[in-house]
Amino acid sequence: MMWGVLVRDLEWIVALADHEHVTDTAAVLGVSQPTLSRTLARVESELGVRLFERVPHGLVASPDGDLVVAAARDLLGRYQQLRHELETRHDPERGLVRLAFLDSMATSLVPRILRAFHEEAPLVRVELAQEPGHDIIRDLATGAVELAITSTRPDGEFAWVQLQEERLVVAVAPSHRLHARKRVDLAELADEELVTTPAGFGHRTLVNGLLADAGVAPPVSFESADLATIEGLVAAGLGVAIIPEAMVGLSGTIGLRISHPGARRVIGLTWRSDRPLAPVAARLRDHVVARAPYDAGPGAVR
């Protein structure tokens, strides 16, 4: 039967190189001399080389043995580092948790959450991934991140807790024909050029659904994954946009309320429900959930 070389075997080979005597090494390791000798013979057979030569005072490594011992030290060092990193990563006091979030949350909700969590758990490291919603769902599914803040509740085995609800408005330039209005029906945008996110983004799906309900499909002039960029393009007179009210005015745009009850965006925290979270990820999740809902600022739906 082929056993291969085990981590324990490498530890014993290094110990033999350090002590240069089978009997002494066996005593240090707390194993019998025959057990150690059999392990050495099995490793030599597996690798196809002789690792040690017998000399009057005990053993010395052969040239091949020197190579194997050096590699064994490197492998054992990396293995110990791996063990340490895994233990640290799962330590709720100083571990690592990976959080993905939408670009539009980068300057609002996420900093608020992290500031409060850092005060509670200053030694925990939070690795951030700022990406569109469809990439977030992919990373949750593959385990690349443990937690995510998104506007799309994933289908399948994912938990979801609503964090905040934002009002969506029509953003227009100060020179736009509708700039003096307080409220607008989406049907009035039929002849406007639309600035929005690319197809496949959760926000684009939401916007398309609202426009479809109004029976219109304005032509798209520009697409951007970043809502702040979209607001800037609108301010430059390159179209109108449907965006969260909190994003309006960054570059001088004006926000018009939408006469549609579904003109809102729900933001939530999600994670896989088909497997337990690591303790450190569970700690961040519990921290966020305990403080929900979060105020969405001037765009909050009340």
Short mmCIF file of N, CA and C in Angstrom, two decimals, residues 35-146:
data_model
loop_
_atom_site.label_atom_id
_atom_site.label_comp_id
_atom_site.label_asym_id
_atom_site.label_seq_id
_atom_site.Cartn_x
_atom_site.Cartn_y
_atom_site.Cartn_z
N THR A 35 9.90 1.75 15.37
CA THR A 35 8.90 2.56 14.67
C THR A 35 9.56 3.66 13.86
N LEU A 36 10.54 4.32 14.45
CA LEU A 36 11.25 5.38 13.74
C LEU A 36 12.03 4.82 12.55
N SER A 37 12.68 3.67 12.76
CA SER A 37 13.46 3.06 11.68
C SER A 37 12.56 2.65 10.52
N ARG A 38 11.38 2.10 10.84
CA ARG A 38 10.45 1.71 9.78
C ARG A 38 9.96 2.94 9.00
N THR A 39 9.72 4.01 9.71
CA THR A 39 9.28 5.24 9.04
C THR A 39 10.37 5.76 8.10
N LEU A 40 11.62 5.74 8.57
CA LEU A 40 12.72 6.19 7.73
C LEU A 40 12.82 5.32 6.47
N ALA A 41 12.71 4.02 6.65
CA ALA A 41 12.81 3.11 5.51
C ALA A 41 11.66 3.34 4.52
N ARG A 42 10.47 3.61 5.05
CA ARG A 42 9.33 3.84 4.16
C ARG A 42 9.49 5.13 3.37
N VAL A 43 9.98 6.19 4.02
CA VAL A 43 10.18 7.46 3.32
C VAL A 43 11.26 7.31 2.26
N GLU A 44 12.36 6.60 2.58
CA GLU A 44 13.42 6.38 1.59
C GLU A 44 12.89 5.59 0.41
N SER A 45 12.03 4.61 0.66
CA SER A 45 11.44 3.83 -0.41
C SER A 45 10.51 4.69 -1.26
N GLU A 46 9.75 5.53 -0.61
CA GLU A 46 8.81 6.40 -1.33
C GLU A 46 9.56 7.39 -2.23
N LEU A 47 10.65 7.96 -1.72
CA LEU A 47 11.40 8.96 -2.48
C LEU A 47 12.44 8.34 -3.41
N GLY A 48 12.78 7.09 -3.16
CA GLY A 48 13.74 6.40 -4.02
C GLY A 48 15.18 6.81 -3.80
N VAL A 49 15.49 7.34 -2.63
CA VAL A 49 16.87 7.75 -2.32
C VAL A 49 17.19 7.37 -0.88
N ARG A 50 18.49 7.29 -0.57
CA ARG A 50 18.94 7.05 0.80
C ARG A 50 19.16 8.41 1.47
N LEU A 51 18.53 8.58 2.61
CA LEU A 51 18.57 9.89 3.25
C LEU A 51 19.73 10.04 4.23
N PHE A 52 20.11 8.96 4.89
CA PHE A 52 21.15 9.04 5.92
C PHE A 52 22.17 7.93 5.72
N GLU A 53 23.39 8.22 6.09
CA GLU A 53 24.47 7.22 6.10
C GLU A 53 24.85 6.98 7.55
N ARG A 54 25.14 5.71 7.86
CA ARG A 54 25.57 5.37 9.22
C ARG A 54 27.05 5.68 9.39
N VAL A 55 27.37 6.31 10.48
CA VAL A 55 28.76 6.63 10.86
C VAL A 55 28.95 6.19 12.30
N PRO A 56 30.21 6.14 12.79
CA PRO A 56 30.44 5.64 14.15
C PRO A 56 29.60 6.32 15.23
N HIS A 57 29.35 7.61 15.10
CA HIS A 57 28.60 8.29 16.16
C HIS A 57 27.09 8.28 15.93
N GLY A 58 26.64 7.75 14.76
CA GLY A 58 25.19 7.69 14.53
C GLY A 58 24.84 7.80 13.07
N LEU A 59 24.24 8.94 12.67
CA LEU A 59 23.80 9.16 11.29
C LEU A 59 24.25 10.52 10.80
N VAL A 60 24.49 10.61 9.49
CA VAL A 60 24.68 11.90 8.84
C VAL A 60 23.85 11.89 7.56
N ALA A 61 23.34 13.03 7.19
CA ALA A 61 22.52 13.11 5.98
C ALA A 61 23.38 12.92 4.74
N SER A 62 22.87 12.16 3.80
CA SER A 62 23.51 12.00 2.50
C SER A 62 23.27 13.27 1.68
N PRO A 63 23.92 13.44 0.52
CA PRO A 63 23.62 14.60 -0.32
C PRO A 63 22.14 14.69 -0.67
N ASP A 64 21.54 13.55 -1.02
CA ASP A 64 20.09 13.56 -1.27
C ASP A 64 19.33 13.89 0.00
N GLY A 65 19.83 13.39 1.12
CA GLY A 65 19.19 13.66 2.39
C GLY A 65 19.21 15.13 2.74
N ASP A 66 20.35 15.81 2.44
CA ASP A 66 20.42 17.25 2.71
C ASP A 66 19.32 18.00 1.95
N LEU A 67 19.13 17.56 0.68
CA LEU A 67 18.10 18.20 -0.14
C LEU A 67 16.71 17.95 0.45
N VAL A 68 16.45 16.71 0.87
CA VAL A 68 15.15 16.37 1.42
C VAL A 68 14.91 17.08 2.75
N VAL A 69 15.92 17.13 3.60
CA VAL A 69 15.78 17.78 4.91
C VAL A 69 15.49 19.27 4.73
N ALA A 70 16.20 19.92 3.79
CA ALA A 70 15.97 21.35 3.55
C ALA A 70 14.53 21.58 3.07
N ALA A 71 14.08 20.72 2.15
CA ALA A 71 12.71 20.85 1.66
C ALA A 71 11.70 20.58 2.77
N ALA A 72 12.02 19.60 3.63
CA ALA A 72 11.12 19.27 4.73
C ALA A 72 10.99 20.44 5.69
N ARG A 73 12.10 21.12 5.95
CA ARG A 73 12.02 22.30 6.83
C ARG A 73 11.13 23.38 6.22
N ASP A 74 11.29 23.60 4.92
CA ASP A 74 10.45 24.60 4.25
C ASP A 74 8.97 24.21 4.30
N LEU A 75 8.68 22.94 4.01
CA LEU A 75 7.29 22.49 4.01
C LEU A 75 6.67 22.55 5.40
N LEU A 76 7.45 22.17 6.40
CA LEU A 76 6.93 22.23 7.77
C LEU A 76 6.69 23.67 8.22
N GLY A 77 7.58 24.56 7.79
CA GLY A 77 7.39 25.96 8.12
C GLY A 77 6.14 26.52 7.49
N ARG A 78 5.92 26.17 6.22
CA ARG A 78 4.72 26.63 5.54
C ARG A 78 3.46 26.01 6.14
N TYR A 79 3.56 24.74 6.55
CA TYR A 79 2.42 24.06 7.16
C TYR A 79 2.05 24.72 8.50
N GLN A 80 3.06 25.04 9.28
CA GLN A 80 2.80 25.71 10.56
C GLN A 80 2.20 27.10 10.34
N GLN A 81 2.68 27.78 9.29
CA GLN A 81 2.12 29.08 8.96
C GLN A 81 0.65 28.95 8.56
N LEU A 82 0.37 27.91 7.77
CA LEU A 82 -1.01 27.65 7.37
C LEU A 82 -1.90 27.40 8.57
N ARG A 83 -1.43 26.56 9.50
CA ARG A 83 -2.21 26.27 10.70
C ARG A 83 -2.48 27.56 11.49
N HIS A 84 -1.44 28.37 11.60
CA HIS A 84 -1.59 29.63 12.35
C HIS A 84 -2.59 30.55 11.67
N GLU A 85 -2.50 30.66 10.34
CA GLU A 85 -3.42 31.53 9.61
C GLU A 85 -4.86 31.06 9.72
N LEU A 86 -5.06 29.73 9.67
CA LEU A 86 -6.41 29.21 9.80
C LEU A 86 -6.97 29.46 11.20
N GLU A 87 -6.14 29.24 12.20
CA GLU A 87 -6.59 29.48 13.57
C GLU A 87 -6.92 30.96 13.78
N THR A 88 -6.05 31.82 13.23
CA THR A 88 -6.25 33.26 13.38
C THR A 88 -7.50 33.70 12.63
N ARG A 89 -7.68 33.16 11.42
CA ARG A 89 -8.81 33.57 10.59
C ARG A 89 -10.14 33.27 11.25
N HIS A 90 -10.20 32.19 11.99
CA HIS A 90 -11.46 31.79 12.62
C HIS A 90 -11.60 32.31 14.05
N ASP A 91 -10.60 33.03 14.54
CA ASP A 91 -10.65 33.59 15.89
C ASP A 91 -11.58 34.80 15.88
N PRO A 92 -12.66 34.77 16.65
CA PRO A 92 -13.60 35.90 16.64
C PRO A 92 -13.02 37.18 17.18
N GLU A 93 -11.86 37.10 17.83
CA GLU A 93 -11.23 38.29 18.41
C GLU A 93 -10.22 38.93 17.47
N ARG A 94 -9.60 38.14 16.58
CA ARG A 94 -8.56 38.70 15.71
C ARG A 94 -8.51 38.02 14.35
N GLY A 95 -9.63 37.45 13.92
CA GLY A 95 -9.66 36.73 12.66
C GLY A 95 -9.87 37.63 11.45
N LEU A 96 -10.13 37.00 10.32
CA LEU A 96 -10.35 37.69 9.06
C LEU A 96 -11.74 37.35 8.53
N VAL A 97 -12.49 38.37 8.12
CA VAL A 97 -13.79 38.17 7.49
C VAL A 97 -13.81 38.96 6.20
N ARG A 98 -14.42 38.38 5.17
CA ARG A 98 -14.45 39.02 3.85
C ARG A 98 -15.86 39.51 3.54
N LEU A 99 -15.95 40.80 3.23
CA LEU A 99 -17.24 41.46 3.02
C LEU A 99 -17.27 42.09 1.63
N ALA A 100 -18.27 41.75 0.84
CA ALA A 100 -18.48 42.37 -0.47
C ALA A 100 -19.64 43.36 -0.37
N PHE A 101 -19.59 44.41 -1.19
CA PHE A 101 -20.65 45.41 -1.14
C PHE A 101 -20.73 46.16 -2.46
N LEU A 102 -21.87 46.78 -2.69
CA LEU A 102 -22.10 47.56 -3.89
C LEU A 102 -21.28 48.84 -3.88
N ASP A 103 -20.88 49.30 -5.07
CA ASP A 103 -20.12 50.54 -5.17
C ASP A 103 -20.85 51.70 -4.49
N SER A 104 -22.17 51.74 -4.65
CA SER A 104 -22.93 52.86 -4.11
C SER A 104 -22.99 52.88 -2.59
N MET A 105 -22.53 51.82 -1.95
CA MET A 105 -22.50 51.77 -0.49
C MET A 105 -21.14 52.18 0.07
N ALA A 106 -20.18 52.49 -0.83
CA ALA A 106 -18.79 52.69 -0.41
C ALA A 106 -18.59 53.91 0.47
N THR A 107 -19.40 54.93 0.29
CA THR A 107 -19.20 56.16 1.06
C THR A 107 -20.32 56.42 2.06
N SER A 108 -21.22 55.47 2.21
CA SER A 108 -22.35 55.70 3.11
C SER A 108 -22.47 54.60 4.16
N LEU A 109 -23.17 53.54 3.82
CA LEU A 109 -23.49 52.50 4.80
C LEU A 109 -22.26 51.74 5.28
N VAL A 110 -21.41 51.32 4.35
CA VAL A 110 -20.27 50.47 4.73
C VAL A 110 -19.33 51.16 5.72
N PRO A 111 -18.91 52.42 5.50
CA PRO A 111 -18.05 53.06 6.51
C PRO A 111 -18.69 53.14 7.89
N ARG A 112 -20.00 53.37 7.93
CA ARG A 112 -20.69 53.44 9.22
C ARG A 112 -20.64 52.10 9.93
N ILE A 113 -20.88 51.03 9.18
CA ILE A 113 -20.85 49.70 9.77
C ILE A 113 -19.46 49.36 10.28
N LEU A 114 -18.46 49.62 9.46
CA LEU A 114 -17.09 49.24 9.81
C LEU A 114 -16.55 50.07 10.97
N ARG A 115 -16.92 51.33 11.03
CA ARG A 115 -16.45 52.15 12.14
C ARG A 115 -16.97 51.62 13.47
N ALA A 116 -18.25 51.29 13.52
CA ALA A 116 -18.82 50.76 14.75
C ALA A 116 -18.26 49.39 15.08
N PHE A 117 -18.06 48.56 14.07
CA PHE A 117 -17.53 47.22 14.33
C PHE A 117 -16.08 47.28 14.78
N HIS A 118 -15.31 48.19 14.21
CA HIS A 118 -13.90 48.33 14.60
C HIS A 118 -13.78 48.76 16.06
N GLU A 119 -14.71 49.57 16.51
CA GLU A 119 -14.70 49.97 17.92
C GLU A 119 -14.96 48.78 18.82
N GLU A 120 -15.80 47.86 18.36
CA GLU A 120 -16.15 46.68 19.15
C GLU A 120 -15.07 45.60 19.05
N ALA A 121 -14.49 45.42 17.87
CA ALA A 121 -13.53 44.34 17.62
C ALA A 121 -12.31 44.90 16.88
N PRO A 122 -11.46 45.65 17.54
CA PRO A 122 -10.37 46.35 16.85
C PRO A 122 -9.33 45.45 16.21
N LEU A 123 -9.22 44.19 16.64
CA LEU A 123 -8.20 43.30 16.09
C LEU A 123 -8.70 42.45 14.94
N VAL A 124 -9.99 42.47 14.67
CA VAL A 124 -10.54 41.71 13.55
C VAL A 124 -10.23 42.45 12.25
N ARG A 125 -9.76 41.71 11.25
CA ARG A 125 -9.48 42.29 9.94
C ARG A 125 -10.67 42.03 9.01
N VAL A 126 -11.11 43.07 8.33
CA VAL A 126 -12.21 42.94 7.38
C VAL A 126 -11.65 43.21 5.98
N GLU A 127 -11.68 42.19 5.14
CA GLU A 127 -11.21 42.32 3.76
C GLU A 127 -12.40 42.70 2.88
N LEU A 128 -12.26 43.81 2.16
CA LEU A 128 -13.39 44.38 1.43
C LEU A 128 -13.31 44.09 -0.06
N ALA A 129 -14.46 43.83 -0.67
CA ALA A 129 -14.56 43.65 -2.12
C ALA A 129 -15.69 44.53 -2.61
N GLN A 130 -15.37 45.56 -3.38
CA GLN A 130 -16.34 46.51 -3.90
C GLN A 130 -16.65 46.12 -5.34
N GLU A 131 -17.89 45.64 -5.60
CA GLU A 131 -18.17 45.06 -6.91
C GLU A 131 -19.67 45.09 -7.21
N PRO A 132 -20.05 44.86 -8.47
CA PRO A 132 -21.48 44.84 -8.82
C PRO A 132 -22.19 43.64 -8.23
N GLY A 133 -23.52 43.74 -8.20
CA GLY A 133 -24.33 42.73 -7.52
C GLY A 133 -24.15 41.32 -8.05
N HIS A 134 -24.04 41.14 -9.39
CA HIS A 134 -23.93 39.78 -9.91
C HIS A 134 -22.60 39.15 -9.54
N ASP A 135 -21.54 39.97 -9.42
CA ASP A 135 -20.25 39.44 -8.96
C ASP A 135 -20.31 39.09 -7.47
N ILE A 136 -21.06 39.87 -6.72
CA ILE A 136 -21.21 39.59 -5.29
C ILE A 136 -21.87 38.23 -5.08
N ILE A 137 -22.93 37.96 -5.82
CA ILE A 137 -23.62 36.68 -5.67
C ILE A 137 -22.71 35.54 -6.05
N ARG A 138 -21.92 35.72 -7.10
CA ARG A 138 -20.96 34.68 -7.51
C ARG A 138 -19.95 34.42 -6.41
N ASP A 139 -19.42 35.48 -5.81
CA ASP A 139 -18.40 35.31 -4.76
C ASP A 139 -18.99 34.68 -3.51
N LEU A 140 -20.24 34.99 -3.20
CA LEU A 140 -20.90 34.32 -2.08
C LEU A 140 -21.04 32.83 -2.37
N ALA A 141 -21.44 32.51 -3.58
CA ALA A 141 -21.67 31.11 -3.94
C ALA A 141 -20.38 30.29 -3.91
N THR A 142 -19.27 30.90 -4.32
CA THR A 142 -18.00 30.18 -4.36
C THR A 142 -17.25 30.22 -3.04
N GLY A 143 -17.70 31.05 -2.09
CA GLY A 143 -17.01 31.16 -0.81
C GLY A 143 -15.90 32.18 -0.82
N ALA A 144 -15.79 32.99 -1.89
CA ALA A 144 -14.75 34.02 -1.94
C ALA A 144 -15.00 35.10 -0.90
N VAL A 145 -16.26 35.32 -0.53
CA VAL A 145 -16.62 36.22 0.57
C VAL A 145 -17.63 35.51 1.45
N GLU A 146 -17.68 35.91 2.71
CA GLU A 146 -18.64 35.30 3.64
C GLU A 146 -19.92 36.12 3.79
#
